[in-house]
Each structure stands twice: as structure tokens, then as C-alpha cells.
Amino acid sequence: MTNFGKDWFVSHIKPAFERVVSGGRIYLFFVFLFGILMLVGIAAGLHALFIAGTRHAYGTYREIPVAILISTYIFFVVASTGLCLVSSIGHVFGVKEFMPLARRCVYLSIITILAGFLVIGLEIENPFRMVLYNIISPNYSSNIWWMGTLYGFAVVFLTVEFIFLFNEGNHRKAVIAGFLGVITEIAANSNLGGVFAMMHGRPYWYGPYFPIYFILSALITGCAFIILFVFLAHKAVTNKPIDEATKTALQSVSKLAMLLLGVMMVFTFWKILTTSVGNPSSVVALNTLLDGPYSFNFWKIEILGGIIIPFILLLASRGKNLIIMFTASVIMIFSIFFTRTDMIIVGQIVPLYWDLGVVEYSQLHTYKPSVHEILVVLGGISFCLLTFLLGEKIFYGFTDVQYPPLLKKDEPDAAEVQELP
Amino acid sequence: MTDNLNKEKRNAQYSLDYERREFLKIGLKITGVMAGGSILSLISNINKAYSLDIFRDKYPYKPHYAMVLRQDRCIDCKKCMVACVATNNVPDYGWRTIIFKRKIPASIDQKSEFIPILCNQCNNPPCVRTCPTRATYKDKTNGIVMMNNKKCIGCKSCMMACPYNARYYNEAKKAIDKCDFCLESRLAKGWKIVACSEACPADVRVFGDLSDPASRVFKLVHQLQKPVWVLREEVGAKPNVFYMKG
């Protein structure tokens, strides 16, 4: 059995802490910066929930009950699904080109879910009740219940998988945990789409599009996150050259991303076309994207920044020019964040009584994020970046050598592991 | 043996009858007689136009509380809203019932009308389906959509799901608040009428038990002379709040 006592602390925690501290000035500056921003975000969220009241502190209101905090949660958990799926291509389904990405991807998948949980925890009015009543009073017909529960299980499976990935003798167990992680991530992600797809009072969201779209979008987001974080890890954190196997993996990820972006173009085209002849209020919602208050977001950010420019850049990079690939991934991630926000807001922007033609709801709703909300969003992003920076040092840049066993000290393989410097 | 022969004969006869009927139908369709017939059949057309069948047949609760809003009688005096606020402690930033105004410039008489709104206490409530913790539920006895405040996590998914904008977050209760047909404040204490209905001077809001053929709501919903409709019928939530004029 693993001894988590003093010996384990001395052999694992202390050296990990020393590696973080010896990361250099710039590294520590960013650790400090993201740490502070994360704390500020948490403080802003707690202030909004328990002191000021969300009615005053957040930009949401009766007609727009959920907004940028939910879209940020979606941004993170969809990214987590994507990271899990793309990494599973290698270490679960055996495609060799993707294998070098496994450890970092699984780690990123865990921290992105946790970032999502942090943000939604500061969005939900009674987060403590959620913990209790999700368990003792479940509603099995609720997509939200399934989504939350499945993402909870996904964190457990991914964590188990991550631990097993560091123990050579446990590869088979890692594959099983990874497979369970993939299943729960897909189910959770699809249920997240189902939350909106089953809102039959909201015609813009209603229908089978979003559960399918979310899986596609997850894969694209996963590819973008992988390129971004592998690049940052090597160029900015560890300063180690990217090995050939990882370069080949990035090339495969780049090709996959291009294919998926092509599919996304088809998806988007048909979503626009089918919605344009649908329910009158969903046509109004669509028009806010095509030629209304959200047209800049849609054409310039979602379409140009989210699909076309990354596709061209990835094509130009041939999967080899890392600077261009990194640029493409940054533009994609930025655009995907706004795509999520647009989807949430535009789905609510048309008043429910629009068709009734009443004076009170003759204008479209408007939404502007409050300072509190922006701080919580920054807090979530900072949590993700902070844990990434710490993870790179704690887990030796996710390389193959020098791992002490995380689980079983008496494993036969443990003797073969190199001593730490 | 004889039976079998008779059976075959009957089948043959049926087949001939069937073919004859189909032929006649085609003829009637071509000549337009059937179209004319359906236009003249007013009762069946009213059924189609106002979909009475979807809410006339089944009343799964006893009492099955419902409300009929006689829309054209509303004068926007807002006494219903005031009574609701006073009875149910509704804060100034929320509402359980409201009155909307619709302007109709093309009308040759009055240029606007008023539409009272409240929770539709749906038989197929999207809010109940989406709530992750069953904090909102259909009362098994009377079908009113209720809140169990202590279970509400404040995710606001019910607010997203409600097709009628009938919900808001109540800071004092730390839960979503909505119209409960005054169940907690009045009906549970023996009252027979809800506050808004009692306060209305124009008898717009008729409240009662839809499963009772002697009740006013039953009679108003089941008559065919004046059209009865529900809001956003296409959503399929099967509301228990009906609208009519006259």
C-alpha cells in the first residue's frame, strides 16, 4: 500500500515544491500573477453570492438568467472533453502518433474541468445545497443533473487514469480508466448540449443540433488547447526542445483540427440555413448574429477567428511550423470563448413573449457582463493557467523519465525508476 | 366449411364496399364537396383551430386547479398584482403575475388590449423536467407547480426552461419564486379563491377546479361558442391557464 505519511511527503511533495520555487523569476511572476487573479476572482464571486447578491453584482436578470459565467463553464468543460478525447486517440485507442500527448492532455483535461467547476460554483446561488441535493434528491430527467454528475465522475476517472499513467506497470489500468473517462466525458458533454437542446420554450436552442455540435466543438477546442499548451510548456516553462515524437503528435493534431474545422464549416452553414426558415423568434435570434448586435462577434470572431483563419494558418504551417500553429491555436481559443458566450446570450435575447406582440417585450433583451462576472471569468482562466504552470514543474514537464511512482512504492517497476537528481 | 365460405363471401363483399367508398371519396374530393363539407362543419373546425382536445379530455388531478382569463375584460387596474404582492410577499424586483399591453393600431375600435400573465401550472412543465434536484415539482393532488425552497440550488435552469417567464430568483427565500395559485398563502388555509381573482373588479380571472363539471372554469373551457386558447401552445407544455374573450 502507498504510504502517504512523512516519507511520501519528503519524496514527492518537497521536491515538487522545490522545483516550482526554482522555476525562475518570470515563471514565478506568472505563478504569482495568476494566483492573485484567481483569488480575486473567487473573492468577487463570493462577494456576489453571499454579500452583494447576484441581482446587484452580476449582469444577469430575470429575462437573461444565465450568461457569461455559464458560457465560461461550458468553455472549460467542453475543452476538457476535447482534451480527453484527443488524448484517448493515442493511449486508449492505440494510435501511436498521439501517444506522447497522453499525460499532459489528461492533466489539462482535469484542470479545465476544475476551472469550469470553480466558475459554475460561483455562478450557482446555493452551491452548498447543490452538493447535498444532487445526491439525495436527484432528478433523472434533468440534463443538468446528468451533466454535473457525469462530469464529476469524469474527474474521478481522469484522476485515476493520470495516476496510473505515471506507473509503468499500470498501463492496462490506465487504459481502462481512460476509456471510462472518454465515455463519461462524451455523455457529460452531450448532456451539456442537451440542457439547451431540450429547452422547448427556446426555439433557437431547441433541437438535436447542440448535443452533436458540442462533441465536434469539443474536439476542435481540445486540438487548440493541446497545441497551445504544448508550445507554452516547451517554449515558456521548461525551455526544453520539443522531441520528435511530440512534434509528430502535434502534426497529427494539426491535421485533425483542420479536418474538424472543415466539418464545423458545414455544421455552421446548415445551422444558419435551417434556422433561417424556422420559428419566427429563432429567425430573429439568428438575425442578431448575421446582421444585428452580435454580427461582429459572429462574422469576425466566430467565423473568421474561430474557423477560417485557423484553418488557413494550420494549412500554411503544414503541421510543422510551431509558431504559426501556436498563433492559430490562440486565435481559435479566443474565438471559441466568444462563440460560447454568443450561443448562450443569443438563445435568450429574444423575449419569450415576442410573438405575442406586447409592448413590454417589443425590444430584444440586452446583456453586458458586470465587473464581478469579468473577475470571476478571469479567476477561472487564471486557475487554469496557474495549475498548468504548477503541473509542468511538479510533473517534470510530463516527460517519460525520472518519475517516482505515485501510487505503489512496492511495485516491481519502482526499482527500475531512475533516482531523482 | 359453410362458415368459411360465408366468411370469404363477407370478405369479398367488404372489399367491394371498400373500393366503392374509396372511389366515391376520390370523386367527392375532385368535385370539392368534401372541402365544402368540412368548411360547413363548424364544430370540427373550432376544435382544430383552438386545439380544445389537448386540454379538454384529461384532468389528472382532483381538484385540478385552473384559471380562465377573460382577456377583453381586463382594464389594467393592476389590483390583481397588488393583491398578489400583499398576499405572497413578492419583492419589488419580482412578479408572480403581471399585465402586458398590446397595441393594435389597425383596430377600428379600441387601440390596445391587456393580457394578464401568471404561471401556467403546466401539465407537462419544462421547469420540473429540468430541475436537477426536484426542488420544483407538480403537486400530486392538485397539479400546482410548487417549490421546495430548501432544495433549490439556484442554477436558474427552470427560469431558462419556463416558456412563460413565470419565475424569478427571490433573495430572501434563497430560491426561485413563482405563482402557486396561492396554495401556501390561501388554499392550504381553507380559502377557495386566489388573491388575484378575488381582487379583480372586472371578473377577468376565473379560478376553479377544472375536473368539476359544475365549476365556472369547466363551463368556460368546455363551451364552443367562444374561442378558448392557451399561450405558446406550440411548446407543448399543456398549460392550465386559458384565455378567452367575451
Short mmCIF file of N, CA, C and O in Angstrom, two decimals, chain A residues 49-50 52-56 60-63 65-66 70 123-127 129-131 133-134 136-145 194-196 198-203 205 279 281 348 352-353 355-361, chain B residues 92-96 98-103 115 117-118 120 124-126 128-135 149-157 159-169 171 173-175 231-232 234-237:
data_model
loop_
_atom_site.label_atom_id
_atom_site.label_comp_id
_atom_site.label_asym_id
_atom_site.label_seq_id
_atom_site.Cartn_x
_atom_site.Cartn_y
_atom_site.Cartn_z
N LEU A 49 -22.22 36.34 -4.39
CA LEU A 49 -23.19 35.34 -3.93
C LEU A 49 -23.69 35.62 -2.51
O LEU A 49 -24.88 35.49 -2.23
N PHE A 50 -22.77 35.97 -1.64
CA PHE A 50 -23.13 35.97 -0.22
C PHE A 50 -23.21 37.36 0.42
O PHE A 50 -23.67 37.49 1.54
N ALA A 52 -23.23 40.91 -1.73
CA ALA A 52 -23.95 41.91 -2.54
C ALA A 52 -25.25 41.34 -3.12
O ALA A 52 -26.23 42.06 -3.29
N GLY A 53 -25.26 40.05 -3.43
CA GLY A 53 -26.42 39.46 -4.13
C GLY A 53 -26.18 39.51 -5.63
O GLY A 53 -25.75 40.55 -6.16
N THR A 54 -26.47 38.42 -6.31
CA THR A 54 -26.16 38.36 -7.75
C THR A 54 -27.00 39.35 -8.55
O THR A 54 -26.59 39.80 -9.61
N ARG A 55 -28.17 39.69 -8.02
CA ARG A 55 -29.03 40.65 -8.72
C ARG A 55 -28.33 42.00 -8.88
O ARG A 55 -28.54 42.73 -9.84
N HIS A 56 -27.48 42.32 -7.90
CA HIS A 56 -26.76 43.58 -7.96
C HIS A 56 -25.38 43.41 -8.60
O HIS A 56 -24.90 44.28 -9.30
N THR A 60 -26.76 39.41 -14.97
CA THR A 60 -27.93 38.59 -15.32
C THR A 60 -29.19 39.16 -14.69
O THR A 60 -29.12 39.88 -13.70
N TYR A 61 -30.32 38.83 -15.26
CA TYR A 61 -31.59 39.25 -14.70
C TYR A 61 -32.67 38.26 -15.14
O TYR A 61 -32.34 37.24 -15.77
N ARG A 62 -33.90 38.56 -14.77
CA ARG A 62 -34.99 37.60 -14.99
C ARG A 62 -35.03 37.05 -16.42
O ARG A 62 -35.19 35.86 -16.64
N GLU A 63 -34.87 37.93 -17.39
CA GLU A 63 -35.01 37.51 -18.78
C GLU A 63 -33.73 36.88 -19.34
O GLU A 63 -33.77 36.15 -20.31
N PRO A 65 -31.30 34.82 -17.47
CA PRO A 65 -30.89 34.27 -16.16
C PRO A 65 -29.49 33.69 -16.12
O PRO A 65 -28.89 33.60 -15.06
N VAL A 66 -28.97 33.27 -17.27
CA VAL A 66 -27.59 32.76 -17.30
C VAL A 66 -26.83 33.48 -18.40
O VAL A 66 -27.40 33.82 -19.44
N ILE A 70 -21.89 30.98 -17.16
CA ILE A 70 -22.26 29.66 -17.69
C ILE A 70 -21.48 29.39 -18.97
O ILE A 70 -20.99 28.28 -19.20
N GLU A 123 -21.32 30.78 -9.77
CA GLU A 123 -22.49 31.27 -10.50
C GLU A 123 -23.78 30.81 -9.84
O GLU A 123 -24.74 31.55 -9.73
N ILE A 124 -23.78 29.54 -9.41
CA ILE A 124 -24.98 28.97 -8.77
C ILE A 124 -25.20 29.64 -7.42
O ILE A 124 -24.27 29.84 -6.65
N GLU A 125 -26.47 29.98 -7.18
CA GLU A 125 -26.78 30.76 -5.99
C GLU A 125 -26.48 30.00 -4.69
O GLU A 125 -26.02 30.57 -3.71
N ASN A 126 -26.79 28.71 -4.66
CA ASN A 126 -26.62 27.93 -3.43
C ASN A 126 -25.72 26.71 -3.69
O ASN A 126 -26.21 25.57 -3.72
N PRO A 127 -24.42 26.94 -3.89
CA PRO A 127 -23.55 25.82 -4.26
C PRO A 127 -23.49 24.71 -3.21
O PRO A 127 -23.32 23.54 -3.56
N ARG A 129 -25.96 23.68 -1.26
CA ARG A 129 -27.14 22.83 -1.40
C ARG A 129 -26.96 21.87 -2.57
O ARG A 129 -27.44 20.74 -2.54
N MET A 130 -26.28 22.35 -3.61
CA MET A 130 -26.08 21.52 -4.80
C MET A 130 -25.37 20.21 -4.43
O MET A 130 -25.77 19.14 -4.86
N VAL A 131 -24.33 20.33 -3.63
CA VAL A 131 -23.55 19.15 -3.24
C VAL A 131 -24.45 18.13 -2.55
O VAL A 131 -24.39 16.93 -2.83
N TYR A 133 -28.12 18.06 -2.38
CA TYR A 133 -29.36 17.62 -3.01
C TYR A 133 -29.15 16.97 -4.38
O TYR A 133 -30.03 16.26 -4.86
N ASN A 134 -28.01 17.19 -5.00
CA ASN A 134 -27.69 16.44 -6.22
C ASN A 134 -27.61 14.95 -5.89
O ASN A 134 -27.91 14.11 -6.73
N ILE A 136 -29.00 13.44 -2.79
CA ILE A 136 -30.15 12.85 -2.10
C ILE A 136 -31.50 13.15 -2.78
O ILE A 136 -32.50 12.55 -2.41
N SER A 137 -31.50 14.04 -3.75
CA SER A 137 -32.77 14.31 -4.43
C SER A 137 -32.54 14.45 -5.94
O SER A 137 -32.83 15.49 -6.53
N PRO A 138 -32.03 13.42 -6.58
CA PRO A 138 -31.70 13.55 -7.99
C PRO A 138 -32.94 13.54 -8.89
O PRO A 138 -33.92 12.88 -8.57
N ASN A 139 -32.87 14.29 -9.98
CA ASN A 139 -33.93 14.26 -10.98
C ASN A 139 -33.34 13.65 -12.25
O ASN A 139 -32.59 14.29 -12.97
N TYR A 140 -33.70 12.40 -12.50
CA TYR A 140 -33.08 11.68 -13.62
C TYR A 140 -33.54 12.18 -14.99
O TYR A 140 -32.97 11.80 -16.00
N SER A 141 -34.57 13.00 -15.01
CA SER A 141 -34.99 13.55 -16.31
C SER A 141 -34.30 14.88 -16.60
O SER A 141 -34.54 15.49 -17.64
N SER A 142 -33.45 15.31 -15.67
CA SER A 142 -32.80 16.61 -15.84
C SER A 142 -31.44 16.45 -16.51
O SER A 142 -30.55 15.75 -16.00
N ASN A 143 -31.25 17.13 -17.61
CA ASN A 143 -29.94 17.09 -18.29
C ASN A 143 -28.85 17.68 -17.41
O ASN A 143 -27.71 17.23 -17.41
N ILE A 144 -29.23 18.70 -16.64
CA ILE A 144 -28.24 19.36 -15.79
C ILE A 144 -27.74 18.39 -14.73
O ILE A 144 -26.55 18.35 -14.43
N TRP A 145 -28.67 17.60 -14.19
CA TRP A 145 -28.24 16.62 -13.19
C TRP A 145 -27.26 15.62 -13.82
O TRP A 145 -26.19 15.35 -13.26
N GLY A 194 -27.55 18.89 -24.39
CA GLY A 194 -28.96 18.56 -24.15
C GLY A 194 -29.66 19.56 -23.24
O GLY A 194 -30.87 19.78 -23.37
N VAL A 195 -28.92 20.18 -22.34
CA VAL A 195 -29.51 21.20 -21.46
C VAL A 195 -30.21 22.25 -22.32
O VAL A 195 -31.33 22.67 -22.03
N PHE A 196 -29.55 22.64 -23.39
CA PHE A 196 -30.11 23.68 -24.26
C PHE A 196 -31.02 23.08 -25.33
O PHE A 196 -32.04 23.64 -25.67
N MET A 198 -32.98 20.66 -25.18
CA MET A 198 -34.30 20.22 -24.71
C MET A 198 -35.12 21.33 -24.09
O MET A 198 -36.13 21.08 -23.43
N MET A 199 -34.69 22.57 -24.32
CA MET A 199 -35.49 23.71 -23.86
C MET A 199 -36.55 24.00 -24.91
O MET A 199 -36.32 24.81 -25.83
N HIS A 200 -37.70 23.35 -24.81
CA HIS A 200 -38.66 23.51 -25.90
C HIS A 200 -39.35 24.86 -25.91
O HIS A 200 -40.09 25.16 -26.83
N GLY A 201 -39.08 25.65 -24.90
CA GLY A 201 -39.61 27.01 -24.92
C GLY A 201 -38.65 28.00 -25.56
O GLY A 201 -38.96 29.18 -25.70
N ARG A 202 -37.45 27.52 -25.94
CA ARG A 202 -36.43 28.40 -26.53
C ARG A 202 -36.08 27.86 -27.92
O ARG A 202 -35.18 27.03 -28.06
N PRO A 203 -36.78 28.35 -28.93
CA PRO A 203 -36.63 27.73 -30.25
C PRO A 203 -35.23 27.78 -30.84
O PRO A 203 -34.85 26.90 -31.61
N TRP A 205 -32.40 27.30 -29.39
CA TRP A 205 -31.60 26.20 -28.84
C TRP A 205 -32.21 24.83 -29.16
O TRP A 205 -31.49 23.86 -29.28
N ASN A 279 -38.79 28.80 -36.70
CA ASN A 279 -39.68 29.55 -35.82
C ASN A 279 -39.33 31.05 -35.89
O ASN A 279 -38.15 31.41 -35.90
N SER A 281 -39.20 33.51 -33.83
CA SER A 281 -38.29 34.08 -32.83
C SER A 281 -36.87 33.55 -32.99
O SER A 281 -35.91 34.25 -32.67
N GLN A 348 -31.23 33.55 -25.55
CA GLN A 348 -32.17 34.18 -24.61
C GLN A 348 -32.55 35.59 -25.01
O GLN A 348 -33.38 36.22 -24.34
N LEU A 352 -39.50 35.87 -24.55
CA LEU A 352 -40.36 34.69 -24.68
C LEU A 352 -41.73 35.07 -25.25
O LEU A 352 -42.39 34.25 -25.87
N TYR A 353 -42.16 36.32 -25.01
CA TYR A 353 -43.47 36.75 -25.49
C TYR A 353 -43.36 37.58 -26.76
O TYR A 353 -44.21 38.40 -27.06
N ASP A 355 -43.66 36.80 -29.89
CA ASP A 355 -44.73 36.56 -30.87
C ASP A 355 -46.07 37.16 -30.42
O ASP A 355 -46.95 37.39 -31.24
N LEU A 356 -46.21 37.39 -29.11
CA LEU A 356 -47.46 37.94 -28.60
C LEU A 356 -47.61 39.43 -28.97
O LEU A 356 -48.70 39.97 -28.97
N GLY A 357 -46.48 40.06 -29.27
CA GLY A 357 -46.50 41.46 -29.72
C GLY A 357 -46.83 42.45 -28.62
O GLY A 357 -47.46 43.48 -28.88
N VAL A 358 -46.44 42.17 -27.38
CA VAL A 358 -46.77 43.08 -26.29
C VAL A 358 -45.71 44.19 -26.17
O VAL A 358 -44.55 44.00 -26.55
N VAL A 359 -46.14 45.32 -25.65
CA VAL A 359 -45.27 46.49 -25.57
C VAL A 359 -44.05 46.20 -24.69
O VAL A 359 -42.92 46.57 -25.01
N GLU A 360 -44.29 45.51 -23.58
CA GLU A 360 -43.22 45.25 -22.60
C GLU A 360 -42.06 44.46 -23.22
O GLU A 360 -40.93 44.57 -22.77
N TYR A 361 -42.35 43.63 -24.17
CA TYR A 361 -41.31 42.80 -24.78
C TYR A 361 -41.21 43.03 -26.29
O TYR A 361 -41.13 42.09 -27.07
N ASP B 92 -40.16 43.88 -4.67
CA ASP B 92 -40.38 44.83 -5.77
C ASP B 92 -39.61 44.47 -7.05
O ASP B 92 -39.93 44.95 -8.12
N TYR B 93 -38.59 43.62 -6.92
CA TYR B 93 -37.83 43.28 -8.13
C TYR B 93 -38.39 42.04 -8.85
O TYR B 93 -37.84 41.61 -9.86
N GLY B 94 -39.46 41.48 -8.32
CA GLY B 94 -40.01 40.28 -8.96
C GLY B 94 -41.49 40.41 -9.20
O GLY B 94 -42.12 41.40 -8.80
N TRP B 95 -42.06 39.48 -9.88
CA TRP B 95 -43.52 39.41 -10.00
C TRP B 95 -43.95 37.96 -10.18
O TRP B 95 -43.23 37.15 -10.73
N ARG B 96 -45.14 37.68 -9.63
CA ARG B 96 -45.76 36.37 -9.85
C ARG B 96 -46.84 36.47 -10.92
O ARG B 96 -47.16 35.51 -11.57
N ILE B 98 -48.49 39.54 -13.81
CA ILE B 98 -48.25 40.84 -14.43
C ILE B 98 -49.30 41.05 -15.53
O ILE B 98 -49.98 40.10 -15.92
N ILE B 99 -49.42 42.29 -15.99
CA ILE B 99 -50.34 42.55 -17.10
C ILE B 99 -49.56 43.20 -18.24
O ILE B 99 -48.89 44.22 -18.05
N PHE B 100 -49.62 42.57 -19.38
CA PHE B 100 -48.96 43.12 -20.57
C PHE B 100 -49.96 43.93 -21.39
O PHE B 100 -51.17 43.70 -21.34
N LYS B 101 -49.39 44.86 -22.15
CA LYS B 101 -50.24 45.70 -23.01
C LYS B 101 -49.88 45.40 -24.46
O LYS B 101 -48.70 45.36 -24.82
N ARG B 102 -50.91 45.21 -25.26
CA ARG B 102 -50.67 45.01 -26.69
C ARG B 102 -51.35 46.12 -27.47
O ARG B 102 -52.55 46.35 -27.31
N LYS B 103 -50.58 46.81 -28.29
CA LYS B 103 -51.15 47.89 -29.10
C LYS B 103 -51.58 47.34 -30.45
O LYS B 103 -50.83 46.58 -31.08
N ILE B 115 -53.16 41.88 -21.40
CA ILE B 115 -53.06 40.41 -21.28
C ILE B 115 -52.45 40.06 -19.92
O ILE B 115 -51.26 40.25 -19.71
N ILE B 117 -50.78 37.80 -17.13
CA ILE B 117 -49.84 36.67 -17.24
C ILE B 117 -49.56 36.13 -15.84
O ILE B 117 -49.41 36.91 -14.89
N LEU B 118 -49.44 34.84 -15.73
CA LEU B 118 -49.00 34.19 -14.49
C LEU B 118 -48.47 32.81 -14.83
O LEU B 118 -48.50 32.42 -16.01
N ASN B 120 -48.41 29.15 -15.70
CA ASN B 120 -49.47 28.39 -16.37
C ASN B 120 -49.72 27.02 -15.74
O ASN B 120 -50.55 26.26 -16.24
N ASN B 124 -47.35 19.52 -18.45
CA ASN B 124 -46.07 18.97 -18.91
C ASN B 124 -45.01 20.05 -18.70
O ASN B 124 -44.50 20.63 -19.65
N PRO B 125 -44.70 20.36 -17.44
CA PRO B 125 -43.91 21.57 -17.16
C PRO B 125 -42.41 21.41 -17.47
O PRO B 125 -41.75 20.55 -16.87
N PRO B 126 -41.87 22.20 -18.37
CA PRO B 126 -40.44 22.12 -18.69
C PRO B 126 -39.56 22.43 -17.48
O PRO B 126 -38.47 21.89 -17.35
N VAL B 128 -40.08 21.65 -14.34
CA VAL B 128 -39.99 20.48 -13.46
C VAL B 128 -39.03 19.45 -14.05
O VAL B 128 -38.24 18.84 -13.34
N ARG B 129 -39.11 19.27 -15.37
CA ARG B 129 -38.22 18.31 -16.01
C ARG B 129 -36.76 18.70 -15.86
O ARG B 129 -35.89 17.86 -15.66
N THR B 130 -36.49 19.99 -15.94
CA THR B 130 -35.08 20.42 -16.00
C THR B 130 -34.45 20.60 -14.62
O THR B 130 -33.22 20.59 -14.52
N CYS B 131 -35.23 20.73 -13.58
CA CYS B 131 -34.65 21.00 -12.24
C CYS B 131 -33.81 19.80 -11.78
O CYS B 131 -34.33 18.68 -11.66
N PRO B 132 -32.52 20.01 -11.50
CA PRO B 132 -31.66 18.87 -11.17
C PRO B 132 -31.95 18.22 -9.82
O PRO B 132 -31.61 17.06 -9.60
N THR B 133 -32.58 18.97 -8.90
CA THR B 133 -32.74 18.44 -7.54
C THR B 133 -34.21 18.25 -7.14
O THR B 133 -34.49 18.06 -5.96
N ARG B 134 -35.09 18.32 -8.07
CA ARG B 134 -36.54 18.19 -7.82
C ARG B 134 -37.02 19.24 -6.81
O ARG B 134 -37.93 18.99 -6.01
N ALA B 135 -36.37 20.40 -6.87
CA ALA B 135 -36.80 21.50 -5.99
C ALA B 135 -38.14 22.04 -6.46
O ALA B 135 -38.91 22.57 -5.66
N ASN B 149 -38.19 25.11 -1.34
CA ASN B 149 -37.11 26.10 -1.33
C ASN B 149 -35.77 25.55 -0.85
O ASN B 149 -34.72 25.93 -1.36
N LYS B 150 -35.82 24.66 0.10
CA LYS B 150 -34.54 24.21 0.67
C LYS B 150 -33.74 23.35 -0.32
O LYS B 150 -32.54 23.19 -0.16
N LYS B 151 -34.40 22.83 -1.34
CA LYS B 151 -33.70 22.02 -2.33
C LYS B 151 -33.18 22.86 -3.51
O LYS B 151 -32.44 22.35 -4.35
N CYS B 152 -33.62 24.12 -3.59
CA CYS B 152 -33.26 24.94 -4.76
C CYS B 152 -31.79 25.34 -4.70
O CYS B 152 -31.35 25.97 -3.74
N ILE B 153 -31.04 24.97 -5.75
CA ILE B 153 -29.62 25.30 -5.77
C ILE B 153 -29.37 26.63 -6.48
O ILE B 153 -28.24 27.10 -6.54
N GLY B 154 -30.41 27.19 -7.05
CA GLY B 154 -30.26 28.49 -7.72
C GLY B 154 -29.52 28.42 -9.03
O GLY B 154 -28.84 29.37 -9.42
N CYS B 155 -29.66 27.30 -9.74
CA CYS B 155 -28.97 27.19 -11.04
C CYS B 155 -29.72 27.96 -12.12
O CYS B 155 -29.19 28.23 -13.18
N LYS B 156 -30.99 28.26 -11.86
CA LYS B 156 -31.84 29.05 -12.76
C LYS B 156 -32.17 28.33 -14.06
O LYS B 156 -32.57 28.97 -15.03
N SER B 157 -31.98 27.04 -14.08
CA SER B 157 -32.33 26.31 -15.30
C SER B 157 -33.85 26.32 -15.51
O SER B 157 -34.32 26.30 -16.64
N MET B 159 -35.74 28.82 -14.85
CA MET B 159 -36.04 30.12 -15.47
C MET B 159 -35.77 30.07 -16.97
O MET B 159 -36.50 30.67 -17.76
N MET B 160 -34.70 29.36 -17.34
CA MET B 160 -34.42 29.20 -18.76
C MET B 160 -35.49 28.37 -19.44
O MET B 160 -35.87 28.61 -20.57
N ALA B 161 -35.96 27.34 -18.72
CA ALA B 161 -36.87 26.37 -19.34
C ALA B 161 -38.30 26.89 -19.43
O ALA B 161 -39.04 26.51 -20.35
N CYS B 162 -38.71 27.73 -18.48
CA CYS B 162 -40.11 28.17 -18.45
C CYS B 162 -40.47 28.95 -19.72
O CYS B 162 -39.84 29.96 -20.02
N PRO B 163 -41.46 28.51 -20.46
CA PRO B 163 -41.83 29.23 -21.69
C PRO B 163 -42.59 30.51 -21.41
O PRO B 163 -42.90 31.25 -22.34
N TYR B 164 -42.96 30.75 -20.14
CA TYR B 164 -43.84 31.87 -19.81
C TYR B 164 -43.18 32.93 -18.92
O TYR B 164 -43.87 33.80 -18.40
N ASN B 165 -41.89 32.83 -18.72
CA ASN B 165 -41.18 33.82 -17.91
C ASN B 165 -41.85 33.99 -16.54
O ASN B 165 -42.00 35.10 -16.04
N ALA B 166 -42.27 32.89 -15.95
CA ALA B 166 -43.07 32.96 -14.73
C ALA B 166 -42.24 32.88 -13.46
O ALA B 166 -42.79 32.87 -12.37
N ARG B 167 -40.90 32.82 -13.60
CA ARG B 167 -40.06 32.57 -12.42
C ARG B 167 -39.03 33.66 -12.22
O ARG B 167 -38.56 34.26 -13.19
N TYR B 168 -38.67 33.89 -10.98
CA TYR B 168 -37.58 34.81 -10.67
C TYR B 168 -36.88 34.31 -9.41
O TYR B 168 -37.44 33.50 -8.65
N TYR B 169 -35.66 34.79 -9.20
CA TYR B 169 -34.92 34.37 -8.00
C TYR B 169 -35.23 35.31 -6.85
O TYR B 169 -35.05 36.52 -6.97
N GLU B 171 -34.34 36.65 -3.36
CA GLU B 171 -33.16 36.71 -2.48
C GLU B 171 -33.48 36.31 -1.05
O GLU B 171 -32.68 35.64 -0.39
N LYS B 173 -35.85 34.32 0.05
CA LYS B 173 -36.12 32.88 0.16
C LYS B 173 -34.92 32.04 -0.23
O LYS B 173 -34.93 30.83 -0.03
N LYS B 174 -33.93 32.66 -0.87
CA LYS B 174 -32.78 31.95 -1.42
C LYS B 174 -33.24 30.81 -2.33
O LYS B 174 -32.72 29.68 -2.29
N ALA B 175 -34.24 31.10 -3.12
CA ALA B 175 -34.81 30.09 -4.01
C ALA B 175 -35.59 30.80 -5.11
O ALA B 175 -35.90 31.99 -5.00
N LEU B 231 -51.51 30.21 -24.16
CA LEU B 231 -50.33 30.91 -24.70
C LEU B 231 -49.28 29.90 -25.12
O LEU B 231 -49.07 28.88 -24.45
N ARG B 232 -48.61 30.20 -26.19
CA ARG B 232 -47.49 29.40 -26.70
C ARG B 232 -47.83 27.89 -26.73
O ARG B 232 -47.07 27.06 -26.22
N GLU B 234 -47.63 25.88 -29.01
CA GLU B 234 -46.70 25.06 -29.79
C GLU B 234 -45.58 24.44 -28.95
O GLU B 234 -44.96 23.46 -29.34
N VAL B 235 -45.36 25.02 -27.77
CA VAL B 235 -44.30 24.49 -26.89
C VAL B 235 -44.68 23.10 -26.36
O VAL B 235 -43.83 22.25 -26.11
N GLY B 236 -45.97 22.87 -26.21
CA GLY B 236 -46.42 21.56 -25.76
C GLY B 236 -46.38 21.37 -24.25
O GLY B 236 -46.37 20.25 -23.76
N ALA B 237 -46.37 22.49 -23.51
CA ALA B 237 -46.30 22.39 -22.05
C ALA B 237 -47.67 22.07 -21.43
O ALA B 237 -47.75 21.74 -20.26
#
